[in-house]
Amino acid sequence: MNYHWNWGIFWEISPDGAHTYFATLLLGTMWTLLTAAFAWILALTFGTTIGVLRTTPIPGLVRFANAYVELFRNIPLLVQMFLWYFVFPELVPREFGIWLKQLPDASFYTAIVALGLYMSARVAEQVRAGILSMPSGQRLASLALGLTLPQAYLYVLLPMAFRIILPPLTSEFLNTIKNSAVALTIGLMELTARARSMQEFSFQVFEAFTAATIIYIVINILVTFAMRKVEQRVTVPGYLGSKPQAVGH
């Protein structure tokens, strides 16, 4: 393969004339982390709400929550990005649509909404599984003590459910970070988009995407390490994520 390696490319000035290529990758990393963080907040908020609704004894709410999950889980994320960015502004009142199109960093906000709602359907499944994995007596005992149904969820069921599902939630957060790369298709200059831009201007494709790969790996390792520490502190013996207890002989 006749390829000219140039690892010094990272310290050369990028076409914007203000940053090196390495600095542009760091800027892309910042946008990746910001997008993933805000999308995860949205995913946790909506996912928890929908997950709870799917376990309530109210059929209408269960059907609505099930429809929500099936809608956002079965439409590819790329399609949802396009729908929110290109189609949604055309469906709302004209003035509001124009405001959306002219909004600074519109691709950033659109990516947060699209990614957050997409991941919320997956979080809802985890929350539902966590609640249903607990003995039904916990809910009944909470109600027998005088708590209302919302209070039973808030003070008893959800705290225990989140401790149980913390390992799969960690995986979903890592997926949120990686899925943020799809936002390059609507113009968000996150990490993958910056690496692609670097490759197009410098023709150093291997260096650009090797650097992006390493940055993704480092981020995911740090998140995994931090969440494992949290899991060790809050794990519930006998449930998902807990270590088996040693048996004496």
Short mmCIF file of N, CA, C and O in Angstrom, two decimals, residues 73-150:
data_model
loop_
_atom_site.label_atom_id
_atom_site.label_comp_id
_atom_site.label_asym_id
_atom_site.label_seq_id
_atom_site.Cartn_x
_atom_site.Cartn_y
_atom_site.Cartn_z
N ARG A 73 -38.46 3.07 19.17
CA ARG A 73 -37.48 1.99 19.12
C ARG A 73 -37.35 1.39 17.72
O ARG A 73 -36.28 0.88 17.36
N ASN A 74 -38.41 1.44 16.93
CA ASN A 74 -38.42 0.75 15.64
C ASN A 74 -38.13 1.63 14.45
O ASN A 74 -38.04 1.14 13.32
N ILE A 75 -37.99 2.93 14.66
CA ILE A 75 -37.56 3.83 13.58
C ILE A 75 -36.06 4.07 13.73
O ILE A 75 -35.60 4.47 14.80
N PRO A 76 -35.27 3.80 12.69
CA PRO A 76 -33.81 3.99 12.80
C PRO A 76 -33.46 5.41 13.25
O PRO A 76 -34.14 6.37 12.89
N LEU A 77 -32.39 5.50 14.02
CA LEU A 77 -31.98 6.81 14.54
C LEU A 77 -31.70 7.79 13.42
O LEU A 77 -32.04 8.98 13.53
N LEU A 78 -31.07 7.34 12.34
CA LEU A 78 -30.76 8.24 11.23
C LEU A 78 -32.03 8.85 10.65
O LEU A 78 -32.09 10.05 10.36
N VAL A 79 -33.06 8.03 10.50
CA VAL A 79 -34.34 8.53 9.97
C VAL A 79 -34.95 9.54 10.93
O VAL A 79 -35.48 10.58 10.52
N GLN A 80 -34.87 9.26 12.24
CA GLN A 80 -35.41 10.20 13.22
C GLN A 80 -34.67 11.52 13.19
O GLN A 80 -35.28 12.60 13.34
N MET A 81 -33.34 11.48 13.01
CA MET A 81 -32.57 12.72 12.89
C MET A 81 -33.09 13.55 11.72
O MET A 81 -33.30 14.77 11.84
N PHE A 82 -33.28 12.90 10.58
CA PHE A 82 -33.75 13.62 9.39
C PHE A 82 -35.16 14.17 9.59
O PHE A 82 -35.48 15.28 9.17
N LEU A 83 -36.02 13.37 10.24
CA LEU A 83 -37.39 13.81 10.47
C LEU A 83 -37.43 15.06 11.34
O LEU A 83 -38.15 16.02 11.04
N TRP A 84 -36.67 15.06 12.42
CA TRP A 84 -36.67 16.20 13.33
C TRP A 84 -36.02 17.43 12.68
O TRP A 84 -36.45 18.56 12.92
N TYR A 85 -34.98 17.21 11.87
CA TYR A 85 -34.21 18.34 11.34
C TYR A 85 -34.84 18.93 10.07
O TYR A 85 -34.89 20.15 9.91
N PHE A 86 -35.31 18.04 9.16
CA PHE A 86 -35.80 18.53 7.88
C PHE A 86 -37.32 18.59 7.79
O PHE A 86 -37.87 19.48 7.12
N VAL A 87 -38.01 17.65 8.43
CA VAL A 87 -39.46 17.54 8.25
C VAL A 87 -40.23 18.33 9.30
O VAL A 87 -41.18 19.05 8.98
N PHE A 88 -39.83 18.22 10.56
CA PHE A 88 -40.58 18.85 11.65
C PHE A 88 -40.75 20.36 11.44
O PHE A 88 -41.87 20.89 11.64
N PRO A 89 -39.71 21.11 11.04
CA PRO A 89 -39.91 22.56 10.83
C PRO A 89 -40.94 22.89 9.76
O PRO A 89 -41.49 24.00 9.75
N GLU A 90 -41.22 21.94 8.84
CA GLU A 90 -42.21 22.18 7.79
C GLU A 90 -43.63 21.87 8.24
O GLU A 90 -44.59 22.26 7.58
N LEU A 91 -43.75 21.16 9.37
CA LEU A 91 -45.07 20.76 9.85
C LEU A 91 -45.66 21.73 10.87
O LEU A 91 -46.87 21.75 11.06
N VAL A 92 -44.81 22.49 11.51
CA VAL A 92 -45.27 23.43 12.53
C VAL A 92 -45.68 24.74 11.85
O VAL A 92 -45.44 24.93 10.65
N PRO A 93 -46.33 25.66 12.58
CA PRO A 93 -46.66 26.97 11.99
C PRO A 93 -45.44 27.64 11.36
O PRO A 93 -44.32 27.49 11.86
N ARG A 94 -45.66 28.36 10.29
CA ARG A 94 -44.59 28.89 9.45
C ARG A 94 -43.57 29.71 10.25
O ARG A 94 -42.35 29.54 10.08
N GLU A 95 -44.04 30.61 11.10
CA GLU A 95 -43.13 31.47 11.86
C GLU A 95 -42.23 30.64 12.77
O GLU A 95 -41.03 30.90 12.88
N PHE A 96 -42.84 29.65 13.42
CA PHE A 96 -42.06 28.79 14.32
C PHE A 96 -41.07 27.95 13.53
O PHE A 96 -39.93 27.74 13.96
N GLY A 97 -41.48 27.48 12.35
CA GLY A 97 -40.58 26.70 11.52
C GLY A 97 -39.38 27.51 11.06
O GLY A 97 -38.24 27.02 11.04
N ILE A 98 -39.63 28.77 10.67
CA ILE A 98 -38.52 29.64 10.25
C ILE A 98 -37.57 29.88 11.42
O ILE A 98 -36.34 29.88 11.26
N TRP A 99 -38.14 30.08 12.62
CA TRP A 99 -37.30 30.30 13.80
C TRP A 99 -36.43 29.08 14.07
O TRP A 99 -35.24 29.21 14.41
N LEU A 100 -37.01 27.89 13.90
CA LEU A 100 -36.24 26.67 14.12
C LEU A 100 -35.09 26.55 13.12
O LEU A 100 -33.97 26.17 13.48
N LYS A 101 -35.35 26.88 11.86
CA LYS A 101 -34.32 26.78 10.83
C LYS A 101 -33.19 27.77 11.06
O LYS A 101 -32.03 27.50 10.72
N GLN A 102 -33.52 28.94 11.61
CA GLN A 102 -32.51 29.98 11.81
C GLN A 102 -31.87 29.93 13.20
O GLN A 102 -31.02 30.75 13.51
N LEU A 103 -32.28 28.98 14.00
CA LEU A 103 -31.76 28.87 15.36
C LEU A 103 -30.27 28.55 15.33
O LEU A 103 -29.84 27.61 14.65
N PRO A 104 -29.43 29.33 16.04
CA PRO A 104 -28.01 28.99 16.10
C PRO A 104 -27.80 27.59 16.70
O PRO A 104 -28.48 27.21 17.65
N ASP A 105 -26.88 26.85 16.12
CA ASP A 105 -26.60 25.48 16.57
C ASP A 105 -27.85 24.61 16.52
O ASP A 105 -28.07 23.76 17.40
N ALA A 106 -28.66 24.80 15.49
CA ALA A 106 -29.90 24.03 15.37
C ALA A 106 -29.62 22.53 15.31
O ALA A 106 -30.38 21.73 15.86
N SER A 107 -28.54 22.14 14.65
CA SER A 107 -28.21 20.72 14.54
C SER A 107 -27.90 20.12 15.92
O SER A 107 -28.20 18.95 16.18
N PHE A 108 -27.33 20.92 16.81
CA PHE A 108 -27.01 20.46 18.16
C PHE A 108 -28.29 20.15 18.93
O PHE A 108 -28.44 19.07 19.52
N TYR A 109 -29.23 21.09 18.91
CA TYR A 109 -30.48 20.89 19.64
C TYR A 109 -31.31 19.76 19.02
O TYR A 109 -31.93 18.97 19.74
N THR A 110 -31.29 19.68 17.70
CA THR A 110 -32.02 18.60 17.04
C THR A 110 -31.43 17.25 17.41
O THR A 110 -32.17 16.28 17.65
N ALA A 111 -30.11 17.16 17.45
CA ALA A 111 -29.46 15.90 17.79
C ALA A 111 -29.82 15.48 19.21
O ALA A 111 -30.03 14.29 19.48
N ILE A 112 -29.89 16.44 20.12
CA ILE A 112 -30.25 16.12 21.51
C ILE A 112 -31.66 15.54 21.57
O ILE A 112 -31.88 14.50 22.21
N VAL A 113 -32.59 16.18 20.88
CA VAL A 113 -33.99 15.72 20.91
C VAL A 113 -34.11 14.34 20.26
O VAL A 113 -34.70 13.41 20.83
N ALA A 114 -33.55 14.19 19.06
CA ALA A 114 -33.67 12.92 18.33
C ALA A 114 -32.99 11.79 19.08
O ALA A 114 -33.58 10.71 19.27
N LEU A 115 -31.77 12.01 19.53
CA LEU A 115 -31.04 10.97 20.25
C LEU A 115 -31.67 10.69 21.60
O LEU A 115 -31.77 9.52 22.02
N GLY A 116 -32.11 11.73 22.29
CA GLY A 116 -32.71 11.55 23.61
C GLY A 116 -33.99 10.73 23.54
O GLY A 116 -34.20 9.82 24.34
N LEU A 117 -34.87 11.04 22.58
CA LEU A 117 -36.12 10.30 22.46
C LEU A 117 -35.87 8.87 21.99
O LEU A 117 -36.55 7.93 22.43
N TYR A 118 -34.93 8.70 21.09
CA TYR A 118 -34.59 7.34 20.62
C TYR A 118 -34.09 6.48 21.78
O TYR A 118 -34.52 5.34 21.96
N MET A 119 -33.18 7.02 22.58
CA MET A 119 -32.64 6.26 23.70
C MET A 119 -33.65 6.12 24.83
O MET A 119 -33.57 5.18 25.62
N SER A 120 -34.61 7.04 24.93
CA SER A 120 -35.60 6.94 26.00
C SER A 120 -36.43 5.67 25.88
O SER A 120 -36.86 5.09 26.89
N ALA A 121 -36.68 5.22 24.65
CA ALA A 121 -37.44 3.98 24.46
C ALA A 121 -36.65 2.79 25.01
O ALA A 121 -37.22 1.87 25.59
N ARG A 122 -35.34 2.82 24.85
CA ARG A 122 -34.50 1.74 25.37
C ARG A 122 -34.41 1.82 26.90
O ARG A 122 -34.43 0.79 27.59
N VAL A 123 -34.30 3.03 27.42
CA VAL A 123 -34.28 3.19 28.87
C VAL A 123 -35.60 2.73 29.48
O VAL A 123 -35.63 2.11 30.54
N ALA A 124 -36.71 3.04 28.80
CA ALA A 124 -38.02 2.62 29.30
C ALA A 124 -38.10 1.11 29.45
O ALA A 124 -38.69 0.60 30.41
N GLU A 125 -37.52 0.39 28.51
CA GLU A 125 -37.50 -1.07 28.60
C GLU A 125 -36.71 -1.53 29.82
O GLU A 125 -37.10 -2.47 30.52
N GLN A 126 -35.59 -0.87 30.09
CA GLN A 126 -34.76 -1.24 31.24
C GLN A 126 -35.50 -0.94 32.54
O GLN A 126 -35.48 -1.75 33.48
N VAL A 127 -36.14 0.23 32.62
CA VAL A 127 -36.88 0.59 33.83
C VAL A 127 -38.03 -0.39 34.06
O VAL A 127 -38.26 -0.84 35.18
N ARG A 128 -38.75 -0.69 33.01
CA ARG A 128 -39.86 -1.66 33.13
C ARG A 128 -39.34 -3.00 33.62
O ARG A 128 -39.95 -3.62 34.52
N ALA A 129 -38.23 -3.48 33.05
CA ALA A 129 -37.68 -4.76 33.47
C ALA A 129 -37.24 -4.73 34.93
O ALA A 129 -37.42 -5.70 35.67
N GLY A 130 -36.64 -3.59 35.34
CA GLY A 130 -36.20 -3.48 36.72
C GLY A 130 -37.35 -3.52 37.71
O GLY A 130 -37.27 -4.17 38.76
N ILE A 131 -38.44 -2.83 37.38
CA ILE A 131 -39.60 -2.81 38.27
C ILE A 131 -40.26 -4.19 38.34
O ILE A 131 -40.60 -4.68 39.42
N LEU A 132 -40.40 -4.83 37.18
CA LEU A 132 -41.07 -6.13 37.14
C LEU A 132 -40.21 -7.24 37.75
O LEU A 132 -40.73 -8.30 38.09
N SER A 133 -38.90 -6.99 37.87
CA SER A 133 -38.03 -8.02 38.46
C SER A 133 -38.17 -8.10 39.97
O SER A 133 -37.74 -9.08 40.59
N MET A 134 -38.78 -7.09 40.57
CA MET A 134 -38.96 -7.08 42.02
C MET A 134 -40.22 -7.83 42.42
O MET A 134 -41.18 -7.87 41.65
N PRO A 135 -40.25 -8.41 43.61
CA PRO A 135 -41.47 -9.09 44.07
C PRO A 135 -42.65 -8.12 44.11
O PRO A 135 -42.50 -6.96 44.51
N SER A 136 -43.82 -8.60 43.69
CA SER A 136 -45.00 -7.73 43.68
C SER A 136 -45.39 -7.29 45.09
O SER A 136 -46.09 -6.30 45.27
N GLY A 137 -44.91 -8.01 46.09
CA GLY A 137 -45.22 -7.66 47.47
C GLY A 137 -44.68 -6.30 47.87
O GLY A 137 -45.22 -5.67 48.80
N GLN A 138 -43.62 -5.83 47.21
CA GLN A 138 -43.07 -4.53 47.57
C GLN A 138 -44.07 -3.41 47.26
O GLN A 138 -44.24 -2.49 48.04
N ARG A 139 -44.72 -3.51 46.10
CA ARG A 139 -45.72 -2.50 45.76
C ARG A 139 -46.92 -2.60 46.71
O ARG A 139 -47.41 -1.58 47.20
N LEU A 140 -47.36 -3.82 46.96
CA LEU A 140 -48.50 -4.01 47.85
C LEU A 140 -48.21 -3.53 49.26
O LEU A 140 -49.06 -2.91 49.91
N ALA A 141 -46.99 -3.81 49.73
CA ALA A 141 -46.61 -3.37 51.07
C ALA A 141 -46.56 -1.85 51.15
O ALA A 141 -46.96 -1.25 52.16
N SER A 142 -46.07 -1.21 50.09
CA SER A 142 -46.01 0.25 50.06
C SER A 142 -47.41 0.85 50.14
O SER A 142 -47.65 1.81 50.88
N LEU A 143 -48.34 0.28 49.37
CA LEU A 143 -49.71 0.78 49.39
C LEU A 143 -50.38 0.50 50.73
O LEU A 143 -51.16 1.31 51.23
N ALA A 144 -50.04 -0.65 51.35
CA ALA A 144 -50.62 -1.00 52.64
C ALA A 144 -50.15 -0.05 53.74
O ALA A 144 -50.86 0.18 54.72
N LEU A 145 -48.95 0.51 53.56
CA LEU A 145 -48.42 1.47 54.54
C LEU A 145 -49.04 2.85 54.39
O LEU A 145 -48.73 3.75 55.18
N GLY A 146 -49.87 3.04 53.40
CA GLY A 146 -50.54 4.32 53.24
C GLY A 146 -49.99 5.19 52.14
O GLY A 146 -50.48 6.31 51.93
N LEU A 147 -48.98 4.71 51.40
CA LEU A 147 -48.44 5.49 50.30
C LEU A 147 -49.39 5.43 49.11
O LEU A 147 -50.04 4.42 48.87
N THR A 148 -49.46 6.53 48.38
CA THR A 148 -50.20 6.50 47.13
C THR A 148 -49.37 5.76 46.09
O THR A 148 -48.18 5.50 46.29
N LEU A 149 -49.98 5.44 44.94
CA LEU A 149 -49.23 4.73 43.90
C LEU A 149 -48.03 5.54 43.41
O LEU A 149 -46.93 5.00 43.29
N PRO A 150 -48.18 6.85 43.12
CA PRO A 150 -46.99 7.63 42.73
C PRO A 150 -45.92 7.64 43.81
O PRO A 150 -44.72 7.57 43.51
#
